[in-house]
């Protein structure tokens, strides 16, 4: 058993862990990075980047099949999808992105990078498999998250897949049952449909894409239902049929049916990887999910020298949030006991469907909880439909709806939710305005070009202004 004394130990080598380690090194060279699986980050290997590569391929076919309204007519029978070529590009480009991340990791001292599963022995001692024990003054937990797999799905064996498995396919399957109409399920489900795969998406509670605003959610359901088979509040039962295929029996609103597929994709959310860390061996405050509670401005847990960052922290499971949290946690661990509050940016979220889904600042449900019985009187809502928005109609992407929220007493912009074209770009404008704590009149003083989709945002802002 190798024994090491360290100033800082970072558990997890993903986006948050790399950020934490990089910033800890600015204050001490006696820092160690532990990774249980492989370096390369969830985003680059099985998340943000490969999913966008699959979506890009899907968009190419979709555009080719929908040129007629522009007066451009193609021979649709000649538009074919080579599944092997699609997946080869996804994997080769994915590997390129991963390579950049791994190159960064390899620049760090190899003796300070340890492979193995870490577990707390006590508040200062970390056991790594059966080969190394580190006594550390400060510790950062950055162990990431993993897809949730419910027990009733386990009867499917290797026919049950998660998003990680999708990006290992040699070619595209004929059919997939997607469980979970959230960010991952909706993105991958729509991409597969547009690539010619038969897909049905199953959910509970009527939710879609994480949208909390009922008006935007209804518009999203109506829009995506034109293209996707959605069962958003279905009771399901899964099994393998005699042919070894996935069989999904479903019931919803008095209707029932059976969908047979090659695979079932579990996309019903992710859970923080903190359950096998030996947290029972330390007296740390945890939330109802068993995740250590942390100050969002310092990432410090109830044990002063232990910090947590990234998906493991159960705050916002997004890459840019993981990077920010890792920086804060690493810097505070490095210079402990001198703790400072780090920059936490305004919330921004994007779902890369078509049309896209976006949320900025405080969402509708968040404001309902914050304002309570004063929500109706103190929160003003402006809106715009993209159906008749000029540039959107020109481009034939005129679908969707945006709602913008403001405080009636101060005029301050509070947040927004939207489904529609160019939502990723509009969301950035709104996030910058939110972080600058701008009022609606100040936002309307900003320049808007013509003709652009962003003029739809101005329409929504004018609607809010008229009600202030």
Short mmCIF file of C-alpha atoms in Angstrom, two decimals, residues 155-374:
data_model
loop_
_atom_site.label_atom_id
_atom_site.label_comp_id
_atom_site.label_asym_id
_atom_site.label_seq_id
_atom_site.Cartn_x
_atom_site.Cartn_y
_atom_site.Cartn_z
CA UNK A 155 -35.02 -7.16 -17.69
CA UNK A 156 -33.98 -5.77 -21.07
CA UNK A 157 -30.32 -6.72 -20.58
CA UNK A 158 -28.05 -5.36 -23.29
CA UNK A 159 -31.08 -3.99 -25.17
CA UNK A 160 -31.23 -1.25 -22.54
CA UNK A 161 -28.81 1.52 -23.44
CA UNK A 162 -27.81 4.96 -22.17
CA UNK A 163 -26.52 7.91 -24.17
CA UNK A 164 -22.94 6.64 -23.73
CA UNK A 165 -23.84 3.54 -25.74
CA UNK A 166 -25.39 5.48 -28.62
CA UNK A 167 -22.02 6.95 -29.51
CA UNK A 168 -20.46 3.49 -29.73
CA UNK A 169 -22.86 2.23 -32.39
CA UNK A 170 -21.31 0.95 -35.61
CA UNK A 171 -24.44 1.92 -37.53
CA UNK A 172 -27.94 3.20 -36.88
CA UNK A 173 -30.64 0.82 -35.63
CA UNK A 174 -34.11 0.56 -37.16
CA UNK A 175 -36.02 1.54 -34.01
CA UNK A 176 -35.52 2.93 -30.49
CA UNK A 177 -37.88 3.47 -27.55
CA UNK A 178 -36.77 6.56 -25.63
CA UNK A 179 -37.63 6.85 -21.95
CA UNK A 180 -37.46 10.46 -20.87
CA UNK A 181 -38.52 13.53 -22.90
CA UNK A 182 -35.97 15.75 -21.19
CA UNK A 183 -32.89 17.35 -22.74
CA UNK A 184 -31.07 14.13 -23.68
CA UNK A 185 -34.12 12.11 -24.71
CA UNK A 186 -35.59 14.89 -26.83
CA UNK A 187 -32.31 15.77 -28.56
CA UNK A 188 -31.36 12.19 -29.38
CA UNK A 189 -34.92 11.12 -30.12
CA UNK A 190 -35.48 13.84 -32.70
CA UNK A 191 -32.04 13.33 -34.25
CA UNK A 192 -32.70 9.61 -34.71
CA UNK A 193 -36.13 10.26 -36.24
CA UNK A 194 -34.59 12.69 -38.72
CA UNK A 195 -32.03 10.05 -39.65
CA UNK A 196 -34.83 7.61 -40.49
CA UNK A 197 -34.98 5.63 -37.23
CA UNK A 198 -38.45 4.76 -35.87
CA UNK A 199 -38.72 6.34 -32.41
CA UNK A 200 -41.39 6.71 -29.75
CA UNK A 201 -40.72 8.80 -26.63
CA UNK A 202 -42.23 7.97 -23.23
CA UNK A 203 -42.49 10.21 -20.18
CA UNK A 204 -44.45 10.95 -17.02
CA UNK A 205 -46.23 14.06 -15.81
CA UNK A 206 -46.62 15.72 -19.21
CA UNK A 207 -43.25 17.47 -19.09
CA UNK A 208 -41.07 18.11 -22.13
CA UNK A 209 -37.58 19.54 -22.51
CA UNK A 210 -37.48 20.83 -18.93
CA UNK A 211 -39.96 23.63 -19.75
CA UNK A 212 -41.84 24.94 -16.70
CA UNK A 213 -43.89 27.72 -18.34
CA UNK A 214 -47.28 26.15 -19.23
CA UNK A 215 -47.82 28.33 -22.33
CA UNK A 216 -44.37 27.58 -23.75
CA UNK A 217 -44.72 23.90 -22.80
CA UNK A 218 -48.06 23.56 -24.63
CA UNK A 219 -46.55 25.15 -27.74
CA UNK A 220 -43.55 22.82 -27.54
CA UNK A 221 -45.76 19.76 -27.24
CA UNK A 222 -47.87 20.85 -30.21
CA UNK A 223 -44.78 21.58 -32.32
CA UNK A 224 -42.81 18.42 -31.54
CA UNK A 225 -45.91 16.24 -31.87
CA UNK A 226 -45.98 17.14 -35.57
CA UNK A 227 -42.79 15.15 -36.01
CA UNK A 228 -42.36 12.87 -32.99
CA UNK A 229 -44.53 10.18 -31.42
CA UNK A 230 -44.84 11.43 -27.84
CA UNK A 231 -46.38 9.65 -24.84
CA UNK A 232 -45.66 12.28 -22.20
CA UNK A 233 -47.73 10.86 -19.34
CA UNK A 234 -47.79 7.15 -19.98
CA UNK A 235 -47.86 4.09 -17.81
CA UNK A 236 -45.39 1.64 -19.39
CA UNK A 237 -44.36 -1.97 -19.03
CA UNK A 238 -41.25 -3.27 -20.79
CA UNK A 239 -40.11 -6.77 -21.70
CA UNK A 240 -38.21 -8.71 -24.34
CA UNK A 241 -40.38 -10.50 -26.87
CA UNK A 242 -39.71 -13.88 -28.45
CA UNK A 243 -37.47 -12.27 -31.07
CA UNK A 244 -35.31 -10.58 -28.44
CA UNK A 245 -36.76 -7.15 -29.25
CA UNK A 246 -37.80 -4.52 -26.72
CA UNK A 247 -41.56 -4.49 -26.27
CA UNK A 248 -43.15 -1.44 -24.63
CA UNK A 249 -46.78 -1.74 -23.58
CA UNK A 250 -48.20 1.71 -22.83
CA UNK A 251 -51.38 3.30 -21.57
CA UNK A 252 -52.27 7.00 -21.63
CA UNK A 253 -55.53 8.97 -21.53
CA UNK A 254 -57.64 5.88 -22.12
CA UNK A 255 -55.57 4.73 -25.06
CA UNK A 256 -53.08 1.87 -25.17
CA UNK A 257 -50.59 0.34 -27.54
CA UNK A 258 -47.40 -1.63 -28.04
CA UNK A 259 -44.15 -0.35 -29.51
CA UNK A 260 -41.47 -2.85 -30.53
CA UNK A 261 -37.91 -1.56 -30.84
CA UNK A 262 -34.33 -2.68 -31.22
CA UNK A 263 -33.27 -0.75 -28.10
CA UNK A 264 -34.66 1.13 -25.12
CA UNK A 265 -32.76 4.35 -24.39
CA UNK A 266 -32.75 5.36 -20.71
CA UNK A 267 -32.81 9.16 -20.74
CA UNK A 268 -34.82 9.87 -17.60
CA UNK A 269 -32.17 11.99 -15.91
CA UNK A 270 -28.80 11.58 -14.27
CA UNK A 271 -27.72 10.99 -10.69
CA UNK A 272 -24.61 12.39 -8.95
CA UNK A 273 -21.79 9.89 -8.46
CA UNK A 274 -21.52 10.21 -4.68
CA UNK A 275 -23.08 6.94 -3.51
CA UNK A 276 -19.87 4.88 -3.60
CA UNK A 277 -17.51 7.49 -2.12
CA UNK A 278 -17.69 6.29 1.46
CA UNK A 279 -19.58 9.39 2.59
CA UNK A 280 -21.00 7.29 5.41
CA UNK A 281 -17.52 7.39 6.94
CA UNK A 282 -17.57 11.18 7.34
CA UNK A 283 -20.00 13.49 9.13
CA UNK A 284 -21.04 15.63 6.15
CA UNK A 285 -24.40 17.33 5.63
CA UNK A 286 -26.33 15.89 2.68
CA UNK A 287 -29.48 16.78 0.76
CA UNK A 288 -32.41 14.33 0.34
CA UNK A 289 -30.60 12.67 -2.59
CA UNK A 290 -27.54 11.97 -0.46
CA UNK A 291 -25.43 14.69 -2.11
CA UNK A 292 -23.18 16.86 0.09
CA UNK A 293 -24.70 20.32 0.53
CA UNK A 294 -22.42 23.15 -0.60
CA UNK A 295 -22.34 26.94 -0.55
CA UNK A 296 -22.92 27.82 -4.24
CA UNK A 297 -20.52 30.80 -4.03
CA UNK A 298 -17.60 28.94 -2.39
CA UNK A 299 -18.45 25.25 -3.12
CA UNK A 300 -17.53 24.54 0.51
CA UNK A 301 -19.43 21.72 2.24
CA UNK A 302 -20.32 21.44 5.93
CA UNK A 303 -16.79 20.07 6.47
CA UNK A 304 -14.70 23.24 5.91
CA UNK A 305 -11.78 21.57 4.08
CA UNK A 306 -14.00 19.51 1.73
CA UNK A 307 -15.42 21.08 -1.45
CA UNK A 308 -17.67 19.73 -4.20
CA UNK A 309 -18.10 20.81 -7.84
CA UNK A 310 -19.75 19.89 -11.13
CA UNK A 311 -22.52 17.36 -11.69
CA UNK A 312 -21.66 15.71 -8.36
CA UNK A 313 -22.87 18.85 -6.57
CA UNK A 314 -26.48 18.42 -7.75
CA UNK A 315 -26.75 22.11 -8.66
CA UNK A 316 -26.79 22.81 -12.43
CA UNK A 317 -25.47 19.84 -14.47
CA UNK A 318 -24.09 21.90 -17.36
CA UNK A 319 -20.54 22.10 -18.69
CA UNK A 320 -20.07 25.84 -18.18
CA UNK A 321 -21.44 25.53 -14.64
CA UNK A 322 -19.09 22.61 -13.92
CA UNK A 323 -16.14 24.67 -15.16
CA UNK A 324 -17.10 27.63 -12.96
CA UNK A 325 -17.71 25.45 -9.92
CA UNK A 326 -14.43 23.60 -10.45
CA UNK A 327 -12.51 26.86 -10.61
CA UNK A 328 -14.11 28.11 -7.38
CA UNK A 329 -13.62 24.82 -5.53
CA UNK A 330 -10.01 24.38 -6.69
CA UNK A 331 -9.01 27.93 -5.86
CA UNK A 332 -10.55 27.75 -2.38
CA UNK A 333 -9.01 24.34 -1.71
CA UNK A 334 -5.65 25.64 -2.89
CA UNK A 335 -5.58 28.71 -0.64
CA UNK A 336 -7.55 27.26 2.29
CA UNK A 337 -8.35 28.50 4.93
CA UNK A 338 -8.66 31.77 2.98
CA UNK A 339 -12.05 31.29 1.33
CA UNK A 340 -13.48 33.70 -1.23
CA UNK A 341 -16.75 33.77 -3.15
CA UNK A 342 -16.44 33.03 -6.86
CA UNK A 343 -18.39 34.28 -9.84
CA UNK A 344 -21.66 32.45 -10.46
CA UNK A 345 -23.18 33.55 -13.73
CA UNK A 346 -26.82 33.95 -14.65
CA UNK A 347 -28.47 30.65 -15.51
CA UNK A 348 -28.67 29.77 -19.19
CA UNK A 349 -29.91 26.50 -20.63
CA UNK A 350 -30.38 25.34 -24.23
CA UNK A 351 -31.87 22.17 -25.72
CA UNK A 352 -30.51 21.60 -29.24
CA UNK A 353 -33.71 20.33 -30.78
CA UNK A 354 -35.38 21.96 -33.77
CA UNK A 355 -36.94 24.29 -32.80
CA UNK A 356 -34.59 24.88 -29.91
CA UNK A 357 -35.64 25.26 -26.27
CA UNK A 358 -34.05 27.85 -24.00
CA UNK A 359 -34.34 29.17 -20.47
CA UNK A 360 -32.55 32.13 -18.90
CA UNK A 361 -32.40 33.52 -15.37
CA UNK A 362 -35.38 32.54 -13.24
CA UNK A 363 -37.78 30.10 -14.87
CA UNK A 364 -41.58 30.39 -14.56
CA UNK A 365 -41.80 27.76 -11.81
CA UNK A 366 -38.93 29.37 -9.88
CA UNK A 367 -40.67 32.75 -9.92
CA UNK A 368 -43.94 31.18 -8.79
CA UNK A 369 -42.11 29.77 -5.76
CA UNK A 370 -40.21 33.01 -5.06
CA UNK A 371 -43.17 35.39 -5.34
CA UNK A 372 -45.80 33.08 -3.89
CA UNK A 373 -49.25 34.69 -3.74
CA UNK A 374 -47.78 37.89 -5.21
#
